[in-house]
Short mmCIF file of C-alpha atoms in Angstrom, two decimals:
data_model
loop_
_atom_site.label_atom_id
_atom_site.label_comp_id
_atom_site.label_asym_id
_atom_site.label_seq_id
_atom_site.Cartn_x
_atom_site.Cartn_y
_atom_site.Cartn_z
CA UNK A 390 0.00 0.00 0.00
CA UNK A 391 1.43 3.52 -1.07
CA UNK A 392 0.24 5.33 2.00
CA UNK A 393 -2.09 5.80 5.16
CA UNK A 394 -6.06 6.83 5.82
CA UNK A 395 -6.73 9.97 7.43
CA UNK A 396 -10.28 10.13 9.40
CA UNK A 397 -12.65 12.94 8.45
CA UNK A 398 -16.02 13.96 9.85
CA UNK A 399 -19.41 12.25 9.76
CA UNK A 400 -20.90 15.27 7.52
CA UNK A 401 -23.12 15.61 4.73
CA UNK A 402 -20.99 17.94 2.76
CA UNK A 403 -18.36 16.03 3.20
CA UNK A 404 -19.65 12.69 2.38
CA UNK A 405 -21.89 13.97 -0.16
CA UNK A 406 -18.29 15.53 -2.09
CA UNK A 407 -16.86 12.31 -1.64
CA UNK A 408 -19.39 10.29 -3.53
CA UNK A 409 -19.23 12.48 -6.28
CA UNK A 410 -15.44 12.60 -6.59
CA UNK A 411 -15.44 8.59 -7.22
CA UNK A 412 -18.07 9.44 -9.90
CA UNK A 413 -21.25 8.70 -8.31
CA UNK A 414 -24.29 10.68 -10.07
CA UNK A 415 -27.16 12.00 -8.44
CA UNK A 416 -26.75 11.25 -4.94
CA UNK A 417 -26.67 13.09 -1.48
CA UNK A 418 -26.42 12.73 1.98
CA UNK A 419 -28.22 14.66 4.60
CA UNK A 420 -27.87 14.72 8.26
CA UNK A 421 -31.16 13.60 10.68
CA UNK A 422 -31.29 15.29 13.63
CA UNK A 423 -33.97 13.10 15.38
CA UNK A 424 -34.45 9.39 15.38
CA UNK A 425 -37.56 10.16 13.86
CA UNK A 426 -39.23 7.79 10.83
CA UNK A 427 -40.61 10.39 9.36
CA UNK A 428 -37.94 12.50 9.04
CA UNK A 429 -36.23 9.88 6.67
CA UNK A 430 -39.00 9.16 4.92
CA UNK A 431 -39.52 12.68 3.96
CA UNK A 432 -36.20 12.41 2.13
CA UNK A 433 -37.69 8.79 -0.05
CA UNK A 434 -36.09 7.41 -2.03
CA UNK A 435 -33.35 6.49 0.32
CA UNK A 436 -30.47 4.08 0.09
CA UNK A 437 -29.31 4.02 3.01
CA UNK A 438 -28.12 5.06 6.12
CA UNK A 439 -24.56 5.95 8.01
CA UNK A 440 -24.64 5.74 11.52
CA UNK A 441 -21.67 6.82 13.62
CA UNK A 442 -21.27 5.87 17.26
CA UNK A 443 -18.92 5.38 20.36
CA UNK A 444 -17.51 1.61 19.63
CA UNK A 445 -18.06 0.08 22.86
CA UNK A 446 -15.13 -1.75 24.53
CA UNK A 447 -16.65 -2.94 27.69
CA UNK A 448 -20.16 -4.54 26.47
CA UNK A 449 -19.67 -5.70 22.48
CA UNK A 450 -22.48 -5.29 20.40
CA UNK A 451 -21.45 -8.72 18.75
CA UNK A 452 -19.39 -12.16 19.96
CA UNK A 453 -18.62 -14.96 18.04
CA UNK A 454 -22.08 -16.38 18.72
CA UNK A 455 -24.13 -13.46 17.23
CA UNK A 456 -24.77 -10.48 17.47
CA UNK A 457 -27.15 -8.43 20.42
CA UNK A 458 -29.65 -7.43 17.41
CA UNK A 459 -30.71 -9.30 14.10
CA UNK A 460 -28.22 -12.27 13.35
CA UNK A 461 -25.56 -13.04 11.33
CA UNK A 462 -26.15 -14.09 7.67
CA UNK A 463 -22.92 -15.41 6.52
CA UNK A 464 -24.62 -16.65 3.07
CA UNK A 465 -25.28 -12.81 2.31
CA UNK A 466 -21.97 -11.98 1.47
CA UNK A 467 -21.56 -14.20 -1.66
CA UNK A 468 -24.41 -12.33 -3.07
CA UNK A 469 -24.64 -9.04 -1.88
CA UNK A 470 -21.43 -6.41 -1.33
CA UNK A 471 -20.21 -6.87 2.34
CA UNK A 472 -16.22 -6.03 2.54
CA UNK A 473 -13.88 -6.27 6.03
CA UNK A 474 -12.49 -3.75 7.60
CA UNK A 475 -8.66 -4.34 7.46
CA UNK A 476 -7.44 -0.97 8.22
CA UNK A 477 -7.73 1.75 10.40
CA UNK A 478 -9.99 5.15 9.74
CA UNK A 479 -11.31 3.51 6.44
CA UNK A 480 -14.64 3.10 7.85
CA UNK A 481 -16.58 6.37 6.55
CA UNK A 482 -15.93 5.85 3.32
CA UNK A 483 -16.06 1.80 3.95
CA UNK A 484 -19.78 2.02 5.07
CA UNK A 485 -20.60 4.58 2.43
CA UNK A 486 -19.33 2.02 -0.10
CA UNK A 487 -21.56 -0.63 1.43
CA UNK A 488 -24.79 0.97 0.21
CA UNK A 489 -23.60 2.46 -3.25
CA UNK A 490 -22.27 -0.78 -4.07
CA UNK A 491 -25.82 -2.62 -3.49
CA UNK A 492 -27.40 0.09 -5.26
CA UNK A 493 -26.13 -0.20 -8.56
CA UNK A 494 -30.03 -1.01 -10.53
CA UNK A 495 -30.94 2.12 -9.04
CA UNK A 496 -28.00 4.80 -8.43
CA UNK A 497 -24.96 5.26 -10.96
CA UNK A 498 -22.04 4.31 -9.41
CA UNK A 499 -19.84 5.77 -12.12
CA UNK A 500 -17.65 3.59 -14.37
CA UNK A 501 -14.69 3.65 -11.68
CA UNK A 502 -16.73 2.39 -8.65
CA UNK A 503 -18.67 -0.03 -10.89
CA UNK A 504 -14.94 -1.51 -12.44
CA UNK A 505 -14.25 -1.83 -8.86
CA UNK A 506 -17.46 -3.38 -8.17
CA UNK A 507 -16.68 -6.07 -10.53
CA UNK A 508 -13.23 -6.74 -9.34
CA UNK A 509 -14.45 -7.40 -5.85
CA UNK A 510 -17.29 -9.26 -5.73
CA UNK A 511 -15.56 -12.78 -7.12
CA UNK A 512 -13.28 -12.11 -3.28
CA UNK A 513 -14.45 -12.64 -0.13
CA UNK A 514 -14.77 -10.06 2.32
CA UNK A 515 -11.73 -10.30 3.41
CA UNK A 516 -9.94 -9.61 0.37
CA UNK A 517 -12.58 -7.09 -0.63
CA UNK A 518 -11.73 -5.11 2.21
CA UNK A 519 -7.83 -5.55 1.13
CA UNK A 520 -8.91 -4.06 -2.65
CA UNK A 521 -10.75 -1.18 -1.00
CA UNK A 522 -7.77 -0.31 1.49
CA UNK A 523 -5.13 -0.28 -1.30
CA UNK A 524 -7.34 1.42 -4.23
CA UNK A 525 -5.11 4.79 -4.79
CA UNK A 526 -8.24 6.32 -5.69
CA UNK A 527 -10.58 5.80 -3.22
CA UNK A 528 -7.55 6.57 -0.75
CA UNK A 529 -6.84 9.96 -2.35
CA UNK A 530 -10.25 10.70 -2.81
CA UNK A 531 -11.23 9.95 0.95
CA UNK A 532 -7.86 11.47 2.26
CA UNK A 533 -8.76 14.94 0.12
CA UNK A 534 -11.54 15.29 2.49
CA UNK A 535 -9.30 15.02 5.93
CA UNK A 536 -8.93 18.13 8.37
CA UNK A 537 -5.68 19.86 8.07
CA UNK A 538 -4.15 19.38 11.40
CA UNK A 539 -0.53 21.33 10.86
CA UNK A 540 0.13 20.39 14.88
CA UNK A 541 -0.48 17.18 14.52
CA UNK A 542 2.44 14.46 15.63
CA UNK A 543 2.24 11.70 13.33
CA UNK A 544 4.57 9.95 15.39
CA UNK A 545 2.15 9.54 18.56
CA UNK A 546 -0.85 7.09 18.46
CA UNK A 547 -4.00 7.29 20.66
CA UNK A 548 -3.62 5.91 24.22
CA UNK A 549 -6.24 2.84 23.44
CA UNK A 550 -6.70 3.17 27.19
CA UNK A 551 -7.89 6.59 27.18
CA UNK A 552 -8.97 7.32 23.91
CA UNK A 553 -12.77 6.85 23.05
CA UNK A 554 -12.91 5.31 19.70
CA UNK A 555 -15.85 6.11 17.07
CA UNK A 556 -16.85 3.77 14.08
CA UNK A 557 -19.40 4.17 11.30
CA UNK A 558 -21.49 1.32 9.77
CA UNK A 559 -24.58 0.96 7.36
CA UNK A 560 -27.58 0.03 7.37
CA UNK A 561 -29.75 -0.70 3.88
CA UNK A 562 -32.43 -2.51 2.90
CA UNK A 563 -31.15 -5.24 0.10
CA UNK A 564 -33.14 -8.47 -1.84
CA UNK A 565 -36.63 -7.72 0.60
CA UNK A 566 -34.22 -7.67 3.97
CA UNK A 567 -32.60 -5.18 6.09
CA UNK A 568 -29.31 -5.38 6.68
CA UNK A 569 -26.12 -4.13 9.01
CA UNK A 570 -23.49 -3.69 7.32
CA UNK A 571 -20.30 -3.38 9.67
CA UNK A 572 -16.94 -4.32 8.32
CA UNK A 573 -15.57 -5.21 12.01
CA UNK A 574 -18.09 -7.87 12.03
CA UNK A 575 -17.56 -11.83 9.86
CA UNK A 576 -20.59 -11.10 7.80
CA UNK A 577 -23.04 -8.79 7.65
CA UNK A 578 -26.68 -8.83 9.97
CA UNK A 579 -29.56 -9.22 8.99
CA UNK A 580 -32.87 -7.44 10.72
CA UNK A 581 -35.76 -9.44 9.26
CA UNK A 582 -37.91 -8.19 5.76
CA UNK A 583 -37.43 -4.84 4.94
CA UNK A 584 -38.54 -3.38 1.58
CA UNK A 585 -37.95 0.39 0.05
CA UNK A 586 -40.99 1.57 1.41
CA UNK A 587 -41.06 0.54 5.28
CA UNK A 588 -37.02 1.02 5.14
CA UNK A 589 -37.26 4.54 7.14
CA UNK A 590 -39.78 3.02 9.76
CA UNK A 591 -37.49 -0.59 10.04
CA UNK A 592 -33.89 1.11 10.35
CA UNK A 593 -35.01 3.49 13.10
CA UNK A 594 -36.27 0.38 15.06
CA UNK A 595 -33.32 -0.88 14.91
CA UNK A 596 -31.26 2.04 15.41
CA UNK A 597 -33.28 3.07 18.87
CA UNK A 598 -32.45 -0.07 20.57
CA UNK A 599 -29.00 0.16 19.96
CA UNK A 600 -29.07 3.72 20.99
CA UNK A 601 -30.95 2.59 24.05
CA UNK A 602 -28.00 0.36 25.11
CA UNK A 603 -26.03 3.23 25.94
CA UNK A 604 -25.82 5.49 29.27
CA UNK A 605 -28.58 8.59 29.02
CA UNK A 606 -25.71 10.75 29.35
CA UNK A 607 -23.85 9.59 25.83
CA UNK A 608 -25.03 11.72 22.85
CA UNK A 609 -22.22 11.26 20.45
CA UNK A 610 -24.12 9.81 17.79
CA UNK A 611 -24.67 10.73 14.10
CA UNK A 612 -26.90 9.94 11.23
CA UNK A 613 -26.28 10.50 7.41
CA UNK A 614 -29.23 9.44 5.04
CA UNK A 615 -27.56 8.54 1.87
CA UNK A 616 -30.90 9.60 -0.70
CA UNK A 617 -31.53 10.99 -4.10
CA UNK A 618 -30.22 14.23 -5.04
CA UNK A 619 -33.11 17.14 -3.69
CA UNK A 620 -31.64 19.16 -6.56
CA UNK A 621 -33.35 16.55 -9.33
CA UNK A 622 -36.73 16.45 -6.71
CA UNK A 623 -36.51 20.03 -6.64
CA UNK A 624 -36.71 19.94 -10.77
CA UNK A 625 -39.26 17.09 -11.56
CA UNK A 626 -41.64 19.14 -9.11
CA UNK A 627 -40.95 22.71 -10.34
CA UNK A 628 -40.11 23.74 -6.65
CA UNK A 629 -37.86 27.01 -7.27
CA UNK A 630 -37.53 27.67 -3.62
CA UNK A 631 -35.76 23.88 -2.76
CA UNK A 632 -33.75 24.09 -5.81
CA UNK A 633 -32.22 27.95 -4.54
CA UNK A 634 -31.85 25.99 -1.01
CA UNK A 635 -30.34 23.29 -2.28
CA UNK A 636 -27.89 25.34 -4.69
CA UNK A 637 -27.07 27.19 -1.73
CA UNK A 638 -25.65 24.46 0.74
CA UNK A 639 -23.84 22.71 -2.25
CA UNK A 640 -22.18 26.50 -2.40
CA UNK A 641 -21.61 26.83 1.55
CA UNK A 642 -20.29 22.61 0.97
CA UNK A 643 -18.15 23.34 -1.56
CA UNK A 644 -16.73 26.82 0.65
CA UNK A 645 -16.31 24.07 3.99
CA UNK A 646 -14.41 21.59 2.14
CA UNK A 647 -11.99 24.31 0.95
CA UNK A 648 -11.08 25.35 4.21
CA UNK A 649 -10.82 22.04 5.72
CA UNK A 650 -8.04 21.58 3.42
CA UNK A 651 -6.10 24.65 3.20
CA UNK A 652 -3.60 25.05 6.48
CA UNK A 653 -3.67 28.67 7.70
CA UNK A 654 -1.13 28.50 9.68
CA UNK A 655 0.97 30.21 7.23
CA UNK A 656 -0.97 32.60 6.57
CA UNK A 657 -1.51 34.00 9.89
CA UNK A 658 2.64 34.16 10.63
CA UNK A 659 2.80 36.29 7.95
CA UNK A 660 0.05 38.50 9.04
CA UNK A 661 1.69 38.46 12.92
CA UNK A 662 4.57 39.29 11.56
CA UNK A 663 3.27 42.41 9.03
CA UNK A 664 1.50 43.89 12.42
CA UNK A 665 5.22 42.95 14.68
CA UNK A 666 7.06 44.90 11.78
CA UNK A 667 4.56 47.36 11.84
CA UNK A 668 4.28 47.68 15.92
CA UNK A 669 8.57 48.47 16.13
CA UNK A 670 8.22 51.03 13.85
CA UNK A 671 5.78 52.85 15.69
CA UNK A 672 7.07 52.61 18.81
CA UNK A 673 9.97 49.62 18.99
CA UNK A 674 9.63 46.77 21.48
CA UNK A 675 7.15 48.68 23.83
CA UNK A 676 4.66 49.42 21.17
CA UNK A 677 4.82 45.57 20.54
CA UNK A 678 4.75 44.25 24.02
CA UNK A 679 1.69 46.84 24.41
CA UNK A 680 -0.34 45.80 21.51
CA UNK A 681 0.00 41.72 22.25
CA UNK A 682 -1.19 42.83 26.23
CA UNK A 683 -3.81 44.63 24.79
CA UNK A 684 -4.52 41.75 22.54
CA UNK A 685 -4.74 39.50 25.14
CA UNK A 686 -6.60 41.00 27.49
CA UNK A 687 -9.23 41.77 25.09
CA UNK A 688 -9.34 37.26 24.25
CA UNK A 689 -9.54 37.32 28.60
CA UNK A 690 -12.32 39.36 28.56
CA UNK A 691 -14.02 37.65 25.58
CA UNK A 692 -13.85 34.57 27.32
CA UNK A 693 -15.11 35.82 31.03
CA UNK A 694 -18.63 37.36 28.80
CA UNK A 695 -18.93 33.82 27.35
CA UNK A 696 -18.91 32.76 30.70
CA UNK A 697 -15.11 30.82 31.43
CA UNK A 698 -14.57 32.48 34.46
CA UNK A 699 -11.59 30.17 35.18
CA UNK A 700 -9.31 32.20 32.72
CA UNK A 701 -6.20 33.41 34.56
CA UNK A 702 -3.37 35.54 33.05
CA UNK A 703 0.22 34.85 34.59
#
C-alpha cells in the first residue's frame, strides 16, 4: 500500500463531495437530527443510512455467537457487497461504499466504482476489504476530504486506554431484507424483511435499541441518510424555492471543504509578523509588548462574557 487513511467527519458535505469525486451521479447525503421515521422518509427514495457511534469496549455489540440485534447471515456476502475492515480510519468511506455498491439497478455508481465493483465481488470479504484499502483512488479521494491538522504528531498514536474510539457502519435494505453492514463484524446482519418503502420506519427500530443500550448521558451519535439528489426532486416538481436551497448548501459545501483543506497557519505568521514589523516602527519593542497585552486582554475578557470564568493571566 502507497500510504495511510486519514479520518474525516461524519458530515453531509463532506460525504456527499466524496461520492461524487469517485463518480457517483445523483446522490446526497443529509444529516437527521432526530431518530424520527418520518424525518427519513420525507427524504424517499433512500439508500441508506450511516450511523456513527462510540464503539463500545466494555459490552460488544457482537461475539462470536451473534450479534445483540438481528443475526448473522454469513450466506449474504456471496451475493450481496459486504467487505472487512482491514485498516484503520477507512470506515466512513467503507460504510458509504456498502450501500452504493448494493445500489447499482438504481444509483450510478460511475464507471470507476462499478470496475471496482466487478473486481471485488468474485473475493471474499476479506480480500474485498484488502482491494478497497489499497485502491489509490478511493484513498486519495477519501484522504482529500481530511482536516488539516498542521500540529499534529504523526509519530504519537491514541492511548487505546484513554482514547474513546468512534466507528461508522450501514444500514440498507437489500433483496426484501434489512441489513447491518459493519466491516468489524464476519458477515453482515440481517434485521428481518425490509422493503424500500417501510425502510425509514425498520432502520429506526433498529437504530433506537441500539441507541438505548447506551448510558442517558452519551449523545455522540450521528446519522447521514444517503438519498436521491433534492436538486433533481426540486426539478421534476418545479419547486424554485428547494432548488435555490439546495444550490445554496452545495455553495456553503463546496466553501467548507476548501477550508478544511487549506492550512492557515501560514498565513496567519505572515500577518503576525506584518502587524510585529509594523508595531517596532511605531514605537519599537514597547509598542509591541503593548499591543500583544492589549490583545490578550481583550481574548480574557471575551472569554469571562462567554462565561469561562476560570481564565487566569500569569
Amino acid at each position: 500500500m502507497s500510504g495511510g487513511w486519514n479520518t474525516i467527519e461524519s458530515d453531509a458535505g463532506v460525504f456527499t463531495s466524496l461520492i461524487e469525486n469517485l463518480g457517483v451521479k445523483d446522490v446526497q447525503f443529509e444529516e437527521l437530527l432526530t431518530l424520527d421515521h418520518s424525518e427519513l422518509a420525507a427524504l424517499q427514495p433512500v439508500y441508506g443510512v450511516i450511523f456513527l457511534f462510540k464503539y463500545p469496549t466494555d459490552k460488544p455489540y457482537a461475539t462470536p455467537n451473534g450479534p445483540v440485534d438481528g443475526d448473522f447471515d454469513a450466506e449474504a456476502a456471496e451475493h450481496i457487497f459486504f467487505a472487512a475492515q482491514t485498516i484503520q480510519n477507512a470506515c466512513a468511506t467503507q460504510a458509504l461504499l456498502s450501500v452504493l455498491m448494493n445500489k447499482t439497478e438504481t444509483v450510478n455508481i460511475g464507471e470507476k466504482m462499478k470496475d471496482f465493483r466487478e473486481f471485488t465481488m468474485v473475493l471474499p470479504p476479506e480480500f474485498r476489504g484488502e482491494a478497497l484499502s489499497n485502491s489509490d483512488l478511493i484513498r486519495e479521494v477519501h484522504n482529500s476530504f481530511a482536516r488539516s491538522s498542521p500540529f499534529a504528531d504523526e509519530t504519537q498514536r491514541p492511548d487505546a486506554e484513554t482514547e474513546d474510539a468512534f466507528h461508522f457502519i450501514a444500514y440498507t435494505p437489500i433483496n426484501g431484507t434489512l441489513y447491518e453492514l459493519d466491516g468489524l463484524q464476519p458477515s453482515p446482519i440481517a434485521h428481518g424483511p425490509c422493503n424500500d418503502d417501510n425502510f425509514p420506519k425498520k432502520v429506526v427500530q433498529v437504530l433506537q435499541k441500539r441507541v438505548a443500550r447506551y448510558e442517558d448521558s452519551e449523545i455522540r451519535f450521528n446519522l447521514l441518510a444517503m438519498c436521491r439528489d433534492l436538486r433533481v426532486r426540486a426539478k421534476e416538481f418545479g419547486d424554485d424555492d428547494l432548488l435555490e436551497r439546495e444550490e445554496r448548501k452545495r455553495k456553503e459545501w463546496h466553501f467548507e471543504n476548501a477550508l478544511r483543506r487549506h492550512n492557515f497557519v501560514g498565513f496567519a505568521g505572515e500577518v503576525l509578523k506584518g502587524v510585529a514589523t509594523a508595531k517596532l516602527k511605531e514605537g519599537g519593542d514597547e509598542a509591541v509588548k503593548k499591543w500583544v497585552d492589549e490583545s490578550l486582554q481583550r481574548r480574557i475578557a471575551a472569554a469571562r462574557k462567554r462565561g469561562d470564568e476560570d481564565v487566569e493571566m500569569d
